Tab-separated table of C-alpha atoms and ligand atoms in Angstrom:
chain	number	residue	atom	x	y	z
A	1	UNK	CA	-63.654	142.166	-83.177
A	2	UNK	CA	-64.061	145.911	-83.768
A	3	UNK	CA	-61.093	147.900	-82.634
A	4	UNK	CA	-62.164	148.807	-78.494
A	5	UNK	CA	-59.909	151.824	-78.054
A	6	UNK	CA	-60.050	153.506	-81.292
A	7	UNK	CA	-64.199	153.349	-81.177
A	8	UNK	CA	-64.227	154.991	-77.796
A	9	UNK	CA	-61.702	157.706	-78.953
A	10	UNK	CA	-63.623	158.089	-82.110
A	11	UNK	CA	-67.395	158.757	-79.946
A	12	UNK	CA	-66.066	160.871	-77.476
A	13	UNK	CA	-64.620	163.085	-80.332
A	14	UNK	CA	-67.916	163.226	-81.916
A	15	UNK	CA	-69.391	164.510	-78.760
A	16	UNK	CA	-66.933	167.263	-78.489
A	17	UNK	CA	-66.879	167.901	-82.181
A	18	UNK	CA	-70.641	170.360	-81.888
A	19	UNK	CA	-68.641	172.865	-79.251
A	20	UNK	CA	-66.899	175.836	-81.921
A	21	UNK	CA	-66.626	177.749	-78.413
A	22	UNK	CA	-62.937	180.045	-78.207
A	23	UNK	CA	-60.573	181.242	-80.531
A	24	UNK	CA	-57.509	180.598	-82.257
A	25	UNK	CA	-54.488	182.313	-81.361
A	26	UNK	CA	-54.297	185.486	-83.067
A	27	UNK	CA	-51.047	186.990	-81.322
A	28	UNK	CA	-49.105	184.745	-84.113
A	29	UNK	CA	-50.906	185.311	-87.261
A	30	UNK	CA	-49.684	182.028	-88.823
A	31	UNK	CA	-51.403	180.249	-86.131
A	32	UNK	CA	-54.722	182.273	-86.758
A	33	UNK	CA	-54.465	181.070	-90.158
A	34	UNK	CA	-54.908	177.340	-89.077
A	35	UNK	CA	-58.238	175.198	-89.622
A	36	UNK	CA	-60.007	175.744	-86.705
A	37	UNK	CA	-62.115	172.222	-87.511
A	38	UNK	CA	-59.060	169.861	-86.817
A	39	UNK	CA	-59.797	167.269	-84.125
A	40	UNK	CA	-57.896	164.417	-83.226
A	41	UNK	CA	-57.068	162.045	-80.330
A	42	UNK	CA	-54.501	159.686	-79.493
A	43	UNK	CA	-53.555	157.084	-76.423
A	44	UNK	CA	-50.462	155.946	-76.411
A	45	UNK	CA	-49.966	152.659	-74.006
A	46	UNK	CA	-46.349	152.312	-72.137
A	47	UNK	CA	-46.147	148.797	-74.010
A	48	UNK	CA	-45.823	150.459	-77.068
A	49	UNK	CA	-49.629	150.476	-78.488
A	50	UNK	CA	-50.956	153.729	-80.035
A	51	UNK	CA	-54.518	153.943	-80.650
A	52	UNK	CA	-56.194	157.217	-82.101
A	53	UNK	CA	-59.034	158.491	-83.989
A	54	UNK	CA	-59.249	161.928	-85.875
A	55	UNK	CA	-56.743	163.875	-87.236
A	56	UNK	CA	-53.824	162.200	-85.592
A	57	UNK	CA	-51.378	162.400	-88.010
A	58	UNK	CA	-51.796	166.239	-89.229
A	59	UNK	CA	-48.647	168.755	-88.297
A	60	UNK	CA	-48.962	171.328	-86.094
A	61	UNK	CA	-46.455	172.980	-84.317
A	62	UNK	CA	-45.975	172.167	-80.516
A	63	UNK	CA	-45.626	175.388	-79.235
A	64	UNK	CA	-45.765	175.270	-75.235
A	65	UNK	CA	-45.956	171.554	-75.133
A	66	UNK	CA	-42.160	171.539	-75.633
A	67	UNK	CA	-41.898	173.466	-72.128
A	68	UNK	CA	-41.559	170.486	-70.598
A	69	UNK	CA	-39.491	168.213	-72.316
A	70	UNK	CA	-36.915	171.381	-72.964
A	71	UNK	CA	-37.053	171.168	-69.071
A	72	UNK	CA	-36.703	167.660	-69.140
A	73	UNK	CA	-33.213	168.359	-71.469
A	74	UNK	CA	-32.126	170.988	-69.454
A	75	UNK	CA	-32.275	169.151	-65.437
A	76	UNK	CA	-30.462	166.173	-67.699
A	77	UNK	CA	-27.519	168.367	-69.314
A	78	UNK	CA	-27.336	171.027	-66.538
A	79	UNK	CA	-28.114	168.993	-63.835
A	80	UNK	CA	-30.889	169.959	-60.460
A	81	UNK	CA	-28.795	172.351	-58.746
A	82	UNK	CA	-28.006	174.949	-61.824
A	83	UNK	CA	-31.421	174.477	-63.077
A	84	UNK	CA	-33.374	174.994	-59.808
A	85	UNK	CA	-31.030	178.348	-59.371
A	86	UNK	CA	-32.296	179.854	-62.069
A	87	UNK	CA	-35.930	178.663	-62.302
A	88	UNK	CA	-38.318	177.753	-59.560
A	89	UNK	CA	-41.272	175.771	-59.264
A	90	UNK	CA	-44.125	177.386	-57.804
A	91	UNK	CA	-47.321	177.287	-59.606
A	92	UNK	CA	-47.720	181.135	-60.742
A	93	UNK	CA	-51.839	181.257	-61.304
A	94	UNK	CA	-51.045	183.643	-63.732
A	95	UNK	CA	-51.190	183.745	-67.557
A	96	UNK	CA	-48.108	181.761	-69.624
A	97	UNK	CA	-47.010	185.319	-70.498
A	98	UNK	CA	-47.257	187.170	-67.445
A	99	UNK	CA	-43.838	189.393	-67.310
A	100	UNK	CA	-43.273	188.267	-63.796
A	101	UNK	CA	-40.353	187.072	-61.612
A	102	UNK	CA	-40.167	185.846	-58.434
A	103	UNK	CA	-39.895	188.638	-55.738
A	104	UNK	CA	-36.211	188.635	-54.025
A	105	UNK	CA	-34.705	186.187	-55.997
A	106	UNK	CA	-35.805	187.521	-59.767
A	107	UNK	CA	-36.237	183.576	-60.900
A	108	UNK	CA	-39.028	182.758	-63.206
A	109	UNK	CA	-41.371	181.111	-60.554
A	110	UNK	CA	-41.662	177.748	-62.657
A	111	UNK	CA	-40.549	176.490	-66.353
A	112	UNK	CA	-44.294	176.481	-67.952
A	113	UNK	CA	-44.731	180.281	-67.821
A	114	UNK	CA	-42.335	181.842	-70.624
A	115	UNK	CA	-40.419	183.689	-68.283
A	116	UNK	CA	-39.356	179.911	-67.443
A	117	UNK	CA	-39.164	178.290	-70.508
A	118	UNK	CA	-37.396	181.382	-72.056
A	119	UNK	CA	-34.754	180.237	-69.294
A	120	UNK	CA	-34.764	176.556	-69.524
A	121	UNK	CA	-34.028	176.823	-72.912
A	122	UNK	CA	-31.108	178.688	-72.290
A	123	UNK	CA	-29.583	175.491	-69.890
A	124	UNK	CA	-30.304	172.760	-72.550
A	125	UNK	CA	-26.691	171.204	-74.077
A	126	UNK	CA	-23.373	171.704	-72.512
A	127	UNK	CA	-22.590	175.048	-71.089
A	128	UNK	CA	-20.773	176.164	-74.002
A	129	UNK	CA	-22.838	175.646	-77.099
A	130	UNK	CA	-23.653	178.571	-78.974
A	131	UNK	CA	-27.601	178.978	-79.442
A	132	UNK	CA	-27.633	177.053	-82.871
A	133	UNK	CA	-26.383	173.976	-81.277
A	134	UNK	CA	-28.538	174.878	-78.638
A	135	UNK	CA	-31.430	174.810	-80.722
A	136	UNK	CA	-30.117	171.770	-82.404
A	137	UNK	CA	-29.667	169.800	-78.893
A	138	UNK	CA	-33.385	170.720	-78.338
A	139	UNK	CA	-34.695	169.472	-81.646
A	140	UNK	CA	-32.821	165.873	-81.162
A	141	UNK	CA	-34.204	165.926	-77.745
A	142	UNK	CA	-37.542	166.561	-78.863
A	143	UNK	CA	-36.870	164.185	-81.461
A	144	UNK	CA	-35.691	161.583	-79.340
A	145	UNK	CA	-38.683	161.753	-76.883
A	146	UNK	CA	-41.499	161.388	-80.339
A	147	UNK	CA	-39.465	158.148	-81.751
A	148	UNK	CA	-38.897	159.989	-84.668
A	149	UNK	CA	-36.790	162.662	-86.562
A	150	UNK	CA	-38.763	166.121	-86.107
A	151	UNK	CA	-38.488	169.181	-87.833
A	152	UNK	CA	-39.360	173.066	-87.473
A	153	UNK	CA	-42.147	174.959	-89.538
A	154	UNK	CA	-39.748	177.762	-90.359
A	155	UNK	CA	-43.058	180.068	-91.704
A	156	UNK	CA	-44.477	179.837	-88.194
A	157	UNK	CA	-41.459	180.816	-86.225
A	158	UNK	CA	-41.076	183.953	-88.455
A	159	UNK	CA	-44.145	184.809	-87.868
A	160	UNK	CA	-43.921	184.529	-84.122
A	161	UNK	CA	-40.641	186.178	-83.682
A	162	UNK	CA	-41.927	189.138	-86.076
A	163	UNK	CA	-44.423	189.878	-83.173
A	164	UNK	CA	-42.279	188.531	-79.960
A	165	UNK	CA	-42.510	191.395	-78.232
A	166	UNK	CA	-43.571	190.390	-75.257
A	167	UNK	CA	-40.927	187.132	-74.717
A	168	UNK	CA	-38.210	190.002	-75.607
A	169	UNK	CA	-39.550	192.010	-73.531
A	170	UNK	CA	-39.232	189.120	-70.873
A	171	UNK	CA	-35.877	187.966	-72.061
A	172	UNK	CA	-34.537	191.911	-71.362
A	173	UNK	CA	-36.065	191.170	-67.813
A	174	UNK	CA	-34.597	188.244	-67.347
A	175	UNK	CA	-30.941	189.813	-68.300
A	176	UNK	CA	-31.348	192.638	-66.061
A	177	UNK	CA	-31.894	190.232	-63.093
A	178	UNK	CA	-28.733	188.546	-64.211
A	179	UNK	CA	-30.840	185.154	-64.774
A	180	UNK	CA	-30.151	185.249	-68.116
A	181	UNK	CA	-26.592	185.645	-68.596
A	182	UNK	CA	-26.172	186.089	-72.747
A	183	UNK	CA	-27.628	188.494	-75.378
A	184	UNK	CA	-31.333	187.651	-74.767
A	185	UNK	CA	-32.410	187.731	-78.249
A	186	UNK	CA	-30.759	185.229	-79.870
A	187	UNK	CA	-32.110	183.230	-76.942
A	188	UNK	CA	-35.950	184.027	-77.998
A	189	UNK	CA	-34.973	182.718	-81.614
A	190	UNK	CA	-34.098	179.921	-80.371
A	191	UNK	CA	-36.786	179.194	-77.638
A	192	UNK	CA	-39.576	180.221	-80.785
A	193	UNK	CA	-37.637	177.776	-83.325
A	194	UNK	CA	-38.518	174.917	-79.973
A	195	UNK	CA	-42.055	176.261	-80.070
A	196	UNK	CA	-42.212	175.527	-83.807
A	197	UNK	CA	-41.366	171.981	-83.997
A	198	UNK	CA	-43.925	170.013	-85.758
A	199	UNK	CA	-45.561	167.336	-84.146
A	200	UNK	CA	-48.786	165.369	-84.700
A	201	UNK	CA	-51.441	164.077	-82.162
A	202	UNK	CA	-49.762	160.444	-82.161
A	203	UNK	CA	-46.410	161.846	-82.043
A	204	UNK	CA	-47.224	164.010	-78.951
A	205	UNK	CA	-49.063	161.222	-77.298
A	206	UNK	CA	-46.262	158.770	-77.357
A	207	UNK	CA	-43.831	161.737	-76.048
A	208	UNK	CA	-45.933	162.072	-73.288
A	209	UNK	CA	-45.952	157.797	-72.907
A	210	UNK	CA	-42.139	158.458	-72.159
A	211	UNK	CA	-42.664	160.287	-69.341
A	212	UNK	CA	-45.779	158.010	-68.199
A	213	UNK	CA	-42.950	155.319	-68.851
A	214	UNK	CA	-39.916	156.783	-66.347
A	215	UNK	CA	-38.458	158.420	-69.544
A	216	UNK	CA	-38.420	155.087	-72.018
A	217	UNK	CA	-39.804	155.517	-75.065
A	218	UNK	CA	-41.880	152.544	-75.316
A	219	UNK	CA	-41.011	152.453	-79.297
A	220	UNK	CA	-37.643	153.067	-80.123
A	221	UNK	CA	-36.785	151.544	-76.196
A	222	UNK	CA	-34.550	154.612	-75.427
A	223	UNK	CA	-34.331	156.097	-72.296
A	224	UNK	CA	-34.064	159.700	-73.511
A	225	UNK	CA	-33.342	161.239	-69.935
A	226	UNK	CA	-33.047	159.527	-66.537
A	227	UNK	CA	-36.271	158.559	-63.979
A	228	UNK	CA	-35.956	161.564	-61.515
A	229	UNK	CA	-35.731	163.775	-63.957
A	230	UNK	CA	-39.430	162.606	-65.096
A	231	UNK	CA	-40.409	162.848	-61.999
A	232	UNK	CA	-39.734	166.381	-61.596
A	233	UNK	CA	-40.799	167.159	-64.815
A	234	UNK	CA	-44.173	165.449	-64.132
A	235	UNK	CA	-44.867	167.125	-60.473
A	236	UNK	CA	-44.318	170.464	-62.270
A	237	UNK	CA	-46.473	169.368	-65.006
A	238	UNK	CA	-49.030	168.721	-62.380
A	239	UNK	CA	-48.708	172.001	-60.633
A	240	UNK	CA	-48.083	174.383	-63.341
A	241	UNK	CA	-48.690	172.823	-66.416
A	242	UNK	CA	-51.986	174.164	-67.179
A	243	UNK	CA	-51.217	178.368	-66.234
A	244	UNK	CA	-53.724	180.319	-64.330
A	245	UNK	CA	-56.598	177.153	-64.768
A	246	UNK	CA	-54.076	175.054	-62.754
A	247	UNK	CA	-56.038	174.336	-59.841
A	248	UNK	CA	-59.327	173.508	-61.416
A	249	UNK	CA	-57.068	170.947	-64.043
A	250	UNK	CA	-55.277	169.194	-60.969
A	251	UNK	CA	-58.787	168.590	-59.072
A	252	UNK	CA	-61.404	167.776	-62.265
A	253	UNK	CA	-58.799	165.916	-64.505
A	254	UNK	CA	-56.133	165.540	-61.854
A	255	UNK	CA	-53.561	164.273	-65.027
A	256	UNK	CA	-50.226	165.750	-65.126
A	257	UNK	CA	-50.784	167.964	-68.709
A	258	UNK	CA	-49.615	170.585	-70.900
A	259	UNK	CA	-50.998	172.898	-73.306
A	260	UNK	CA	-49.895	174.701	-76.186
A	261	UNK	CA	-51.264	177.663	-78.016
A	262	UNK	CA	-51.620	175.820	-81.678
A	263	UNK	CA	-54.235	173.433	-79.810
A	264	UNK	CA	-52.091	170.563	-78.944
A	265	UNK	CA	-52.231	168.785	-75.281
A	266	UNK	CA	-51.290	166.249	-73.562
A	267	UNK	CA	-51.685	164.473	-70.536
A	268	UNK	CA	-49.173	161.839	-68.584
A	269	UNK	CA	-50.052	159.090	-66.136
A	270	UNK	CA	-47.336	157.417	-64.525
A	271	UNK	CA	-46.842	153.770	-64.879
A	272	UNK	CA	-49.968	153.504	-67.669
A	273	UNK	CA	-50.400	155.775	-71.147
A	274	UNK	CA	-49.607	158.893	-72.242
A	275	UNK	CA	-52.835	160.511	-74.108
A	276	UNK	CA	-53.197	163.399	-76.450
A	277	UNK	CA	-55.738	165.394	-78.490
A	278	UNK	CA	-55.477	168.333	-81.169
A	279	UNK	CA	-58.358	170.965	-81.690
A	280	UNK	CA	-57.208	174.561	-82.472
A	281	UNK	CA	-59.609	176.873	-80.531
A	282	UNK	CA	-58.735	177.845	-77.362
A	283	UNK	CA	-59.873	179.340	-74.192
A	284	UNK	CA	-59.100	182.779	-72.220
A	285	UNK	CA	-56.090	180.774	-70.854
A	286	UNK	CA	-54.803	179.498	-73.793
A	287	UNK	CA	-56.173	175.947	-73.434
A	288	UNK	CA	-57.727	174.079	-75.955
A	289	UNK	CA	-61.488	174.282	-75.387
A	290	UNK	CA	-62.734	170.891	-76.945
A	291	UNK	CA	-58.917	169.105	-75.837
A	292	UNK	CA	-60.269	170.100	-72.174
A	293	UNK	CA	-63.567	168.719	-72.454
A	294	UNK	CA	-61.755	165.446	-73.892
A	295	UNK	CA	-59.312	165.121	-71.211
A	296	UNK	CA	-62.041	165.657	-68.693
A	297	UNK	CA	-63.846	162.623	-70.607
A	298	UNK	CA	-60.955	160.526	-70.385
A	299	UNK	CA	-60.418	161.020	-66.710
A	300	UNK	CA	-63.847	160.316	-65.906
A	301	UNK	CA	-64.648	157.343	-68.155
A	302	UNK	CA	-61.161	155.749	-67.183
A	303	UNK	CA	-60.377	156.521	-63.534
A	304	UNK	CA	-57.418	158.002	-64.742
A	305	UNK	CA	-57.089	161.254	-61.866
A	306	UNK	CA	-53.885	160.380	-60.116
A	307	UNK	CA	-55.193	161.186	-56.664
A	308	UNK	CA	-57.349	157.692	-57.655
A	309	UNK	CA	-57.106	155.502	-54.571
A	310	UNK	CA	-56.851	152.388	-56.359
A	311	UNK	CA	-58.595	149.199	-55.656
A	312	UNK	CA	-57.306	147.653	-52.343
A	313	UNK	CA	-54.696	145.305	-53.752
A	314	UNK	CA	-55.031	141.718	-53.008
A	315	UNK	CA	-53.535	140.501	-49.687
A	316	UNK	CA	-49.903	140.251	-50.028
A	317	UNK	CA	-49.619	137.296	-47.818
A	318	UNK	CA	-51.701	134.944	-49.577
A	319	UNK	CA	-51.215	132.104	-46.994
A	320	UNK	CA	-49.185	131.455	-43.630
A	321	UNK	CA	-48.599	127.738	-42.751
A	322	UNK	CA	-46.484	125.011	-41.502
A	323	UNK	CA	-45.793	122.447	-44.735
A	324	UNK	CA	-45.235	118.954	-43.387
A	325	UNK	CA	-44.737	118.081	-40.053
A	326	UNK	CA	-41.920	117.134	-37.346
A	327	UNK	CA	-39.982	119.700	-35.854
A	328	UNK	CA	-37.910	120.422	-38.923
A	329	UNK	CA	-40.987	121.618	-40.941
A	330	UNK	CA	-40.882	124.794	-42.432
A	331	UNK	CA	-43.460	127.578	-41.675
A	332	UNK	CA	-43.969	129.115	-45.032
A	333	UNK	CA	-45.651	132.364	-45.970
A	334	UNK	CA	-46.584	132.506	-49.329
A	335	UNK	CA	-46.422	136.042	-50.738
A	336	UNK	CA	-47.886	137.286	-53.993
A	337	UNK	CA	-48.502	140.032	-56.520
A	338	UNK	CA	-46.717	143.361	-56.330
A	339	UNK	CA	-45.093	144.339	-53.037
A	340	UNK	CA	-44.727	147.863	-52.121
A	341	UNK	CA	-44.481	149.439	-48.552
A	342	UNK	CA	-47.765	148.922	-47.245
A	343	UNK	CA	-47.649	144.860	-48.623
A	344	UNK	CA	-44.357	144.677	-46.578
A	345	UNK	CA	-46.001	146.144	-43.510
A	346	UNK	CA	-48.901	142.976	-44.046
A	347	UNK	CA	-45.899	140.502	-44.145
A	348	UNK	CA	-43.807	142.502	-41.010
A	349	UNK	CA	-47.059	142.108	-39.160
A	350	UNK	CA	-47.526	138.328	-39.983
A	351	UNK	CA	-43.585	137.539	-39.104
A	352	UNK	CA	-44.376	138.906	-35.714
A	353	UNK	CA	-46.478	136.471	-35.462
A	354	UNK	CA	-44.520	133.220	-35.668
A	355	UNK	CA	-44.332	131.314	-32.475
A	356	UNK	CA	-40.283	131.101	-31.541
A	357	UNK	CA	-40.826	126.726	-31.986
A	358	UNK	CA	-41.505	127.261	-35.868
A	359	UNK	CA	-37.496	126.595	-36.259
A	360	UNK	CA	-37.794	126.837	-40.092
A	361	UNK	CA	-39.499	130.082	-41.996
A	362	UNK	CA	-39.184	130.331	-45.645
A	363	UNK	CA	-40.496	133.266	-47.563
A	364	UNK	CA	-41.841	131.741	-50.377
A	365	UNK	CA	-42.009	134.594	-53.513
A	366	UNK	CA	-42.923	132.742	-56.323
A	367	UNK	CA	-46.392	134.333	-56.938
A	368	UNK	CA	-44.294	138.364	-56.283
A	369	UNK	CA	-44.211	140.041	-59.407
A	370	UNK	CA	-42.526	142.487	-58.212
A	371	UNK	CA	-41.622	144.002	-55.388
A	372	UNK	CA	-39.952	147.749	-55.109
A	373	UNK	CA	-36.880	148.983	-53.029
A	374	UNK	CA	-38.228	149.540	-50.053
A	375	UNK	CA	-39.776	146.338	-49.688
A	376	UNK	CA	-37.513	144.748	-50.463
A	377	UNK	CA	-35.123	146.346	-47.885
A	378	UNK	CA	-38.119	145.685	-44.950
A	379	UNK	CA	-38.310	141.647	-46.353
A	380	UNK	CA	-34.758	141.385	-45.249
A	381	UNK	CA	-34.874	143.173	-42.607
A	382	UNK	CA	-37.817	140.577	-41.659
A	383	UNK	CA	-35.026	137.636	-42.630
A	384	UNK	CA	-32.782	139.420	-40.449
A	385	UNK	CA	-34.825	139.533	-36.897
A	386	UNK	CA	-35.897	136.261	-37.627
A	387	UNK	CA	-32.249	135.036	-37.983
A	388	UNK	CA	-31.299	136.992	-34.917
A	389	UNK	CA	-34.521	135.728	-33.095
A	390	UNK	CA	-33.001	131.920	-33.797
A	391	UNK	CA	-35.170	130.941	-36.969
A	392	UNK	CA	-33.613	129.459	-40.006
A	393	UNK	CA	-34.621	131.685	-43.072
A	394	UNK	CA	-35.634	130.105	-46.550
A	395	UNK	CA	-36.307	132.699	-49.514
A	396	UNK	CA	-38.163	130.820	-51.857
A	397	UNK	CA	-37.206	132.996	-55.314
A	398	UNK	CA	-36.906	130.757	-58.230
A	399	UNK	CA	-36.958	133.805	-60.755
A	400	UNK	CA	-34.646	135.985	-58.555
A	401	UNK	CA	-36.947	138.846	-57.635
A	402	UNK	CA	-34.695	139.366	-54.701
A	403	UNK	CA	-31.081	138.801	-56.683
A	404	UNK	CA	-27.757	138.378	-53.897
A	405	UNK	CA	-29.972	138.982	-50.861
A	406	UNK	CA	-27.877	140.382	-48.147
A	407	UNK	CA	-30.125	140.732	-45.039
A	408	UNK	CA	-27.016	142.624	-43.060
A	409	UNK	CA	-25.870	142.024	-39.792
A	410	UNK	CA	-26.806	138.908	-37.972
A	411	UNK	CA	-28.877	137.842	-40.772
A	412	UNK	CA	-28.811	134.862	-42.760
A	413	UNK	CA	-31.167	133.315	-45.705
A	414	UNK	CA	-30.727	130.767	-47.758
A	415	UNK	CA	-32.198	130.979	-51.304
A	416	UNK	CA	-33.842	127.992	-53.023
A	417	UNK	CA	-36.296	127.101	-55.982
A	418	UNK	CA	-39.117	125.960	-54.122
A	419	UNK	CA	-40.419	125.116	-50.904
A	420	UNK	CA	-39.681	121.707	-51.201
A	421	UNK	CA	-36.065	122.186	-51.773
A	422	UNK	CA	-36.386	124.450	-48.462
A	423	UNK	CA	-37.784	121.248	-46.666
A	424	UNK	CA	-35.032	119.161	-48.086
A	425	UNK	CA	-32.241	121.700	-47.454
A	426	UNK	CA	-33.571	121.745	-43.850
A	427	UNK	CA	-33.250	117.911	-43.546
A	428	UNK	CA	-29.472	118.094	-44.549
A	429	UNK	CA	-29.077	120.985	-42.646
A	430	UNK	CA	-30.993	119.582	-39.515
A	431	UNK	CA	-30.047	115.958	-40.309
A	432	UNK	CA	-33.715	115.706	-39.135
A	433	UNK	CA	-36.346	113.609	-41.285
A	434	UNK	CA	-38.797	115.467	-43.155
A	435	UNK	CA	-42.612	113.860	-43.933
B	501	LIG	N1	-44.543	180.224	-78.585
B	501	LIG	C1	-45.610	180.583	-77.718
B	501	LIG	C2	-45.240	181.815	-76.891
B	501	LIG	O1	-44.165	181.884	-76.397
B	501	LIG	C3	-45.981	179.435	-76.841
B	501	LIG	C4	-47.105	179.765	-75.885
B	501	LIG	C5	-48.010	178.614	-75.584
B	501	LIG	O2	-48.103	177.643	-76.321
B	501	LIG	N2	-48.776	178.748	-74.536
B	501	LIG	O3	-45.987	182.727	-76.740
């Protein structure tokens, strides 16, 4: 069978490929240097698969994209309290390098712009690291994130920091206002050596699978920071990630992204794939034209917007019966798939239901998957009112989705391997005669 994936990637590039629309970024005259013909696409699945098609494995340097993941560094090292201090996140609508701050506070309003990132970079690594280490704590980071050891494209960063102007001219800002608290331009170097890390399409796609996979690279099986710190990083994403065209990303391709000015983006969906594509020329906002287009495709084809309502899930409670007979009996409901809130509403709604003679209910789990914290806390909190209401409780959990269920006060549930050990435990238990 012909690859699926890669042949899909591999069309949808060719319909982009016609469009020479926008411009490469001439502010950095290394980057206007680059070929403006390069296109390339990668998916990378949470389980680990990459598929691509174009030029995924060509160097470029990741510029903006490493925003995020320097963010990512910095709310793990620094922690949420010293980071949110310093840098906000409200979407600015304005232009990545928009010498801005917040009004009152004099906080970068979010980590994408530069004003932010500029900061962020400043709070990756311990408090006391000097900005070499720094910048070395931000390349293993980076590193860590892509599966693989990265490096910088020292010819790029000179040429960037020989016209940085502007980000100086930011940095300054930023000391006045006390936000940044060393000599700001030592801090530039080392926020331009983060924007020249070299990445390709496949290794940007499975950096963005580790935050689609709560921070796990699905290669190397690290997790290279901890779950809420993805999820802040992916909400801001969401918000901010895409400048001043923000808004019209979040509604058409609704897929928390980033862009960076050498023509690199990607996108993250929680729980499924992280995606990315590489095409040099880019837009008044410093998006890549054709990498827009693409991710538009994507979302379309796939159903991949995050404000998707999915599917109705099947019915939680799959069935709701008495097994045997006699007054011993047990009344089972038979639960399946994944169980989230709204599947342990269906099964709250069913236990209201059973008539006070059904002495025996067992909650039979062996079709649940999974089922998430919150469930799980309202399924014993079912075992417990039952208990309290006089019934004898049976979780039926012979993989231990539910492991050491405490249902709390008054509660009581007995865990067994299948619903006919619940029937025979009742029969001891009862001294009754089951069948
Ligand atoms: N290094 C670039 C800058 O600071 C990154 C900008 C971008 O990719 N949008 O200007």
């Amino acid at each position: 069978m012909r690859p699926i994936i890669p042949d899909y990637l591999a069309e949808v590039l060719g319909d982009v490929e016609s469009d020479t629309s926008g411009e490469l970024a001439e502010y950095i005259p290394e980057l206007a240097a680059a070929d403006p013909e390069r296109l390339g696409a990668a998916f990378a699945m949470i389980g680990g698969e990459v598929y691509g098609a174009g030029d995924i494995d060509i160097e470029f340097t990741i510029q903006s994209i490493s925003k995020p993941f320097a963010y990512a560094l910095a709310l793990a090292d620094r922690g949420f309290d010293s980071v949110l201090a310093k840098v906000g996140v409200e979407p600015s609508g304005e232009a990545f390098n928009e010498i801005s701050l917040e009004s009152g506070t004099g906080r970068p309003l979010n980590p994408m712009i530069n004003a932010g990132a500029i900061t962020v970079h400043s709070l990756t690594g311990a408090e006391n690291l000097n900005p070499g280490e720094r910048v070395d704590r931000v390349l293993r980071g980076l590193s860590a994130f892509a599966g693989r050891r990265l490096r910088m494209d020292e010819a790029v960063c000179a040429s960037e920091m020989e016209n940085a102007h502007r980000n100086l001219a930011i940095a300054h800002m930023l000391r006045s206002h006390q936000v940044l608290t060393e000599d700001p331009r030592p801090i530039v170097d080392g926020y331009t050596r983060q924007c020249s890390v070299l990445v390709t399409t496949r290794d940007l796609a499975i950096m963005a699978a580790t935050l689609a996979n709560r921070g796990i690279n699905p290669l190397s099986g690290e997790q290279v920071v901890p779950e809420a710190v993805v999820r802040q990083v992916l909400s801001v994403m969401f918000s901010c990630g895409m400048y001043d065209a923000a808004g019209d990303w979040a509604t058409q391709v609704g897929i928390p992204a980033k862009s960076g000015v050498a023509g690199g983006l990607i996108g993250a969906l929680p729980g499924q794939i992280g995606m990315a594509t590489f095409s040099p020329r880019l837009d008044s906002h410093g998006n890549s034209v054709r990498g827009v287009s693409l991710f538009e495709r994507f979302s379309s084809d796939m159903g991949l917007h995050v404000m998707e309502v999915p599917a109705a899930a099947r019915a939680v409670v799959r069935s709701n019966h008495v097994v045997g007979n006699g007054p011993n009996a047990p009344r089972v409901l038979q639960l399946q798939g994944g169980i989230g809130f709204a599947g342990a509403e269906r099964i709250i709604q069913e236990a209201e239901g059973i008539p006070p003679s059904d002495a025996r209910v067992a909650l039979d789990l062996t079709r649940v998957h999974s089922i998430d914290d919150v469930a799980r806390r309202m399924l014993l909190e079912v075992a417990r009112r039952l208990t309290l209401n006089g019934h004898e409780v049976y979780l039926v959990d012979p993989e231990s989705i539910i492991p050491d269920p405490d249902p709390g006060d008054g509660g009581r549930v007995t865990v067994v391997a299948d619903v006919d050990h619940a029937a025979a435990h009742t029969a001891t238990a009862g001294g009754g005669h089951i069948r």
